[in-house]
C-alpha positions as a printed NumPy array, in Angstrom:
array([[-19.552,   2.587, -17.201],
       [-21.284,   0.344, -14.66 ],
       [-24.643,  -0.867, -15.993],
       [-25.288,  -3.85 , -13.692],
       [-24.655,  -4.219,  -9.957],
       [-24.494,  -7.708,  -8.418],
       [-24.417,  -8.441,  -4.661],
       [-23.299, -12.   ,  -3.776],
       [-23.821, -13.186,  -0.193],
       [-20.558, -15.082,   0.197],
       [-17.124, -15.495,  -1.351],
       [-18.073, -18.61 ,  -3.318],
       [-20.964, -16.794,  -5.   ],
       [-18.724, -13.821,  -5.736],
       [-16.121, -15.995,  -7.442],
       [-18.813, -17.798,  -9.459],
       [-20.194, -14.48 , -10.686],
       [-16.74 , -13.27 , -11.651],
       [-16.107, -16.482, -13.585],
       [-19.406, -16.027, -15.443],
       [-18.833, -12.361, -16.298],
       [-15.051, -12.045, -16.217],
       [-14.805, -10.301, -19.589],
       [-16.952,  -7.37 , -18.487],
       [-16.971,  -7.49 , -14.666],
       [-14.982,  -5.772, -11.945],
       [-14.908,  -6.11 ,  -8.173],
       [-16.736,  -3.357,  -6.306],
       [-15.358,  -2.606,  -2.847],
       [-15.862,   0.965,  -1.639],
       [-16.343,   2.251,  -5.165],
       [-14.151,   5.329,  -4.666],
       [-11.917,   4.494,  -7.63 ],
       [-14.259,   3.02 , -10.251],
       [-15.828,   6.241, -11.479],
       [-12.87 ,   8.6  , -11.325],
       [ -9.697,   8.909, -13.368],
       [ -7.05 ,   7.524, -13.495],
       [ -8.757,   4.351, -12.235],
       [-12.042,   4.813, -14.12 ],
       [-13.275,   1.384, -15.145],
       [-14.458,   0.376, -18.596],
       [-16.238,  -2.687, -17.208],
       [-20.051,  -2.784, -17.246],
       [-20.757,  -5.177, -14.348],
       [-19.818,  -4.489, -10.737],
       [-19.66 ,  -7.412,  -8.305],
       [-20.034,  -6.046,  -4.801],
       [-17.973,  -7.405,  -1.904],
       [-20.062,  -5.609,   0.708],
       [-21.923,  -8.706,   1.985],
       [-18.855, -10.914,   2.372],
       [-18.052,  -9.915,   5.995],
       [-14.507,  -8.871,   5.157],
       [-14.348,  -5.691,   7.236],
       [-13.024,  -6.923,  10.594],
       [ -9.772,  -5.931,  12.332],
       [ -8.61 ,  -8.696,  14.681],
       [ -5.462,  -9.285,  16.71 ],
       [ -4.307, -12.909,  16.779],
       [ -1.254, -13.11 ,  19.005],
       [  1.113, -10.437,  17.676],
       [ -0.391, -10.611,  14.174],
       [ -3.042,  -8.191,  12.964],
       [ -5.631,  -9.565,  10.53 ],
       [ -7.423,  -6.892,   8.501],
       [-10.341,  -7.718,   6.22 ],
       [ -9.981,  -6.465,   2.664],
       [-13.243,  -4.519,   2.993],
       [-12.047,  -2.616,   6.045],
       [-12.535,   1.101,   5.383],
       [ -9.419,   3.25 ,   5.441],
       [-10.973,   5.471,   8.107],
       [-11.553,   2.385,  10.268],
       [ -7.79 ,   1.731,  10.152],
       [ -7.203,   5.184,  11.562],
       [ -9.882,   4.808,  14.224],
       [ -8.859,   1.353,  15.449],
       [ -6.58 ,   1.151,  18.493],
       [ -5.129,  -2.056,  17.035],
       [ -3.711,  -0.436,  13.896],
       [  0.083,   0.154,  13.966],
       [  1.11 ,   3.813,  13.977],
       [  2.787,   3.641,  10.542],
       [ -0.375,   2.286,   8.915],
       [ -2.5  ,   4.994,  10.546],
       [  0.016,   7.537,   9.338],
       [ -0.102,   6.198,   5.78 ],
       [ -3.907,   6.153,   5.791],
       [ -4.113,   9.841,   6.722],
       [ -2.343,  10.769,   3.484],
       [ -5.692,  10.115,   1.815],
       [ -6.658,  13.723,   2.48 ],
       [-10.471,  13.48 ,   2.467],
       [-12.309,  11.831,   5.361],
       [-15.212,  11.261,   3.003],
       [-12.933,   9.219,   0.731],
       [-11.419,   7.383,   3.705],
       [-14.906,   6.348,   4.805],
       [-15.588,   5.009,   1.305],
       [-12.253,   3.502,   0.285],
       [-11.224,   0.031,   1.474],
       [ -7.809,  -1.424,   2.2  ],
       [ -8.213,  -4.083,  -0.498],
       [ -9.397,  -1.478,  -2.982],
       [ -6.406,   0.748,  -2.293],
       [ -4.067,  -2.185,  -2.95 ],
       [ -5.892,  -3.045,  -6.184],
       [ -5.916,   0.588,  -7.378],
       [ -2.092,   0.743,  -7.244],
       [ -2.041,   4.563,  -7.389],
       [  1.116,   6.663,  -7.339],
       [  0.076,   8.762,  -4.352],
       [ -0.726,   5.781,  -2.153],
       [  1.538,   5.554,   0.87 ],
       [ -0.249,   2.408,   2.027],
       [  1.609,   0.073,  -0.345],
       [  5.19 ,   0.932,   0.718],
       [  4.073,   0.94 ,   4.351],
       [  2.499,  -2.51 ,   4.091],
       [  5.672,  -3.816,   2.479],
       [  7.826,  -2.325,   5.245],
       [  5.524,  -3.923,   7.826],
       [  6.128,  -7.331,   6.164],
       [  2.435,  -7.636,   5.346],
       [  1.098, -10.595,   3.427],
       [ -2.269, -11.199,   1.826],
       [ -4.664, -14.125,   1.985],
       [ -6.531, -14.509,  -1.298],
       [ -9.694, -16.292,  -2.344],
       [ -7.716, -19.193,  -3.812],
       [ -6.193, -19.792,  -0.333],
       [ -2.805, -18.341,  -1.269],
       [ -0.829, -16.638,   1.481],
       [  1.861, -14.464,  -0.094],
       [  3.797, -11.316,   0.728],
       [  2.322,  -8.011,  -0.392],
       [  5.484,  -7.487,  -2.442],
       [  4.959, -10.737,  -4.347],
       [  1.268,  -9.98 ,  -4.812],
       [  1.951,  -6.585,  -6.378],
       [  4.389,  -8.119,  -8.853],
       [  1.777, -10.491, -10.279],
       [  0.067,  -9.593, -13.537],
       [ -3.108, -11.475, -12.657],
       [ -3.952, -10.881,  -9.02 ],
       [ -6.559, -12.893,  -7.125],
       [ -9.24 , -11.417,  -4.896],
       [ -7.807, -10.364,  -1.518],
       [ -9.73 , -11.545,   1.532],
       [ -7.355, -10.45 ,   4.294],
       [ -4.202,  -8.473,   4.871],
       [ -2.007,  -9.786,   7.693],
       [  0.655,  -7.783,   9.533],
       [  2.722, -10.416,  11.372],
       [  4.124,  -8.168,  14.118],
       [  2.264,  -5.055,  15.246],
       [  5.237,  -4.038,  17.422],
       [  7.618,  -3.56 ,  14.501],
       [  8.92 ,   0.029,  14.467],
       [  7.945,   1.563,  11.14 ],
       [  7.6  ,   5.085,   9.734],
       [  6.483,   6.368,   6.337],
       [  6.181,   9.653,   4.495],
       [  4.748,  10.995,   1.25 ],
       [  6.884,  13.828,  -0.156],
       [  4.979,  16.438,  -2.175],
       [  5.68 ,  20.065,  -3.114],
       [  2.411,  21.164,  -1.478],
       [ -0.533,  19.682,   0.424],
       [ -2.493,  19.274,  -2.8  ],
       [  0.489,  18.468,  -5.013],
       [  1.385,  15.285,  -6.818],
       [  3.421,  12.74 ,  -4.915],
       [  7.141,  12.95 ,  -5.675],
       [  8.52 ,  10.142,  -3.52 ],
       [  6.865,   7.769,  -1.054],
       [  9.044,   5.909,   1.411],
       [  8.603,   3.564,   4.364],
       [ 11.281,   2.221,   6.683],
       [ 10.994,  -0.394,   9.412],
       [ 13.542,  -1.495,  12.   ],
       [ 13.293,  -4.466,  14.343],
       [ 14.797,  -4.794,  17.812],
       [ 17.385,  -7.152,  16.303],
       [ 18.451,  -4.573,  13.718],
       [ 16.675,  -5.978,  10.656],
       [ 15.922,  -3.086,   8.311],
       [ 13.381,  -2.842,   5.509],
       [ 13.466,   0.126,   3.121],
       [ 10.676,   0.553,   0.575],
       [ 10.398,   3.435,  -1.84 ],
       [  7.902,   4.386,  -4.542],
       [  7.897,   6.973,  -7.31 ],
       [ 11.519,   6.438,  -8.298],
       [ 11.382,   3.267, -10.379],
       [ 10.436,   2.755, -14.034],
       [  6.72 ,   2.277, -14.509],
       [  5.204,  -1.126, -15.195],
       [  1.98 ,  -1.185, -17.246],
       [  1.584,   2.521, -16.533],
       [  1.941,   2.197, -12.772],
       [  4.667,   3.225, -10.402],
       [  6.215,   0.218,  -8.701],
       [  7.176,   0.186,  -5.   ],
       [ 10.619,  -1.374,  -4.609],
       [ 12.636,  -2.704,  -1.68 ],
       [ 16.242,  -1.607,  -1.451],
       [ 17.444,  -5.003,  -0.247],
       [ 21.114,  -4.412,  -1.077],
       [ 21.165,  -1.301,   1.09 ],
       [ 19.214,  -2.977,   3.895],
       [ 22.025,  -5.461,   4.394],
       [ 24.674,  -2.768,   4.875],
       [ 25.536,  -0.903,   8.067],
       [ 25.757,   2.627,   6.661],
       [ 26.128,   5.938,   8.468],
       [ 23.809,   8.837,   7.615],
       [ 25.861,  10.334,   4.787],
       [ 26.622,   6.947,   3.207],
       [ 22.976,   5.865,   3.46 ],
       [ 21.752,   9.036,   1.788],
       [ 24.224,   8.589,  -1.064],
       [ 23.53 ,   4.859,  -1.468],
       [ 19.767,   5.384,  -1.733],
       [ 20.183,   8.17 ,  -4.294],
       [ 22.378,   5.911,  -6.432],
       [ 20.061,   2.902,  -6.095],
       [ 16.917,   4.449,  -7.579],
       [ 16.161,   5.171, -11.224],
       [ 13.311,   7.696, -11.469],
       [ 11.871,   9.249, -14.593],
       [ 11.9  ,  13.006, -15.156],
       [  8.408,  14.54 , -15.31 ],
       [  6.463,  17.553, -14.024],
       [  7.206,  16.45 , -10.443],
       [ 10.952,  16.904, -10.849],
       [ 14.146,  15.943, -12.596],
       [ 15.929,  12.626, -12.165],
       [ 18.585,  14.259,  -9.994],
       [ 16.008,  15.994,  -7.803],
       [ 14.064,  12.787,  -7.164],
       [ 17.254,  10.888,  -6.361],
       [ 18.27 ,  13.598,  -3.896],
       [ 14.839,  13.639,  -2.216],
       [ 14.808,   9.83 ,  -2.003],
       [ 18.159,   9.791,  -0.196],
       [ 17.155,  12.499,   2.276],
       [ 13.723,  11.01 ,   2.994],
       [ 14.913,   7.455,   3.624],
       [ 17.778,   8.633,   5.813],
       [ 15.495,  10.805,   7.952],
       [ 13.019,   7.95 ,   8.422],
       [ 15.791,   5.508,   9.313],
       [ 17.284,   7.849,  11.927],
       [ 13.89 ,   8.318,  13.568],
       [ 13.267,   4.544,  13.557],
       [ 16.608,   4.06 ,  15.311],
       [ 15.571,   6.552,  17.991],
       [ 12.233,   4.807,  18.521],
       [ 13.859,   1.383,  18.797],
       [ 16.258,   2.657,  21.456],
       [ 13.363,   4.141,  23.417],
       [ 11.225,   1.005,  23.189]])
């Protein structure tokens, strides 16, 4: 339960406060996740990032730089945001939550139903952190101790990318999340979530790099994806069902990406 709320004026102050109170402090971005399960915090001190001017969306050449405090709704509203990222953001069903939640907070929350993580990976996104690291979103998510994100960078806003969150109903739990991107030169990225063993209680988005390197037709791609994932059976479905859905979903996204590339 949050008992103390601190508001630093710059990144240096924020990092100093976190160093002083690290045992009982948490970052406070939009706050949409700190007081609700499954991300309810046990920390007692919240260090706000609201005054750090990290909410801008800027195009630098073909690269899009998005501040970690950018609200999810702002991603949808911005004409600079790639279609796939807008699409992923709309899977947060409530506009009220989208106006509260931030891009950095969604990455940190690491929730199963988030379509933003696979989409960012498919878009080749990388993050710039407070310690001046510049690493891929995939590498960042694999770290046990993750530094404060300042910016998310999408290197090419013209990359064709599509994503989808498969559920049984509009209000149902996510079964499989998938994102596929395809460049004009034929480079493919396939990212899928909800079908890999959990790490520290969280679902882990994975790239199917072995499949990406192969030139597979529709039937072979569907079969290869189904065989490449190792989901766990739960109330969302059996292992076989999730494997089947994963194959169908990725194949459909890939076919549509191919169509869009040809039309571009």
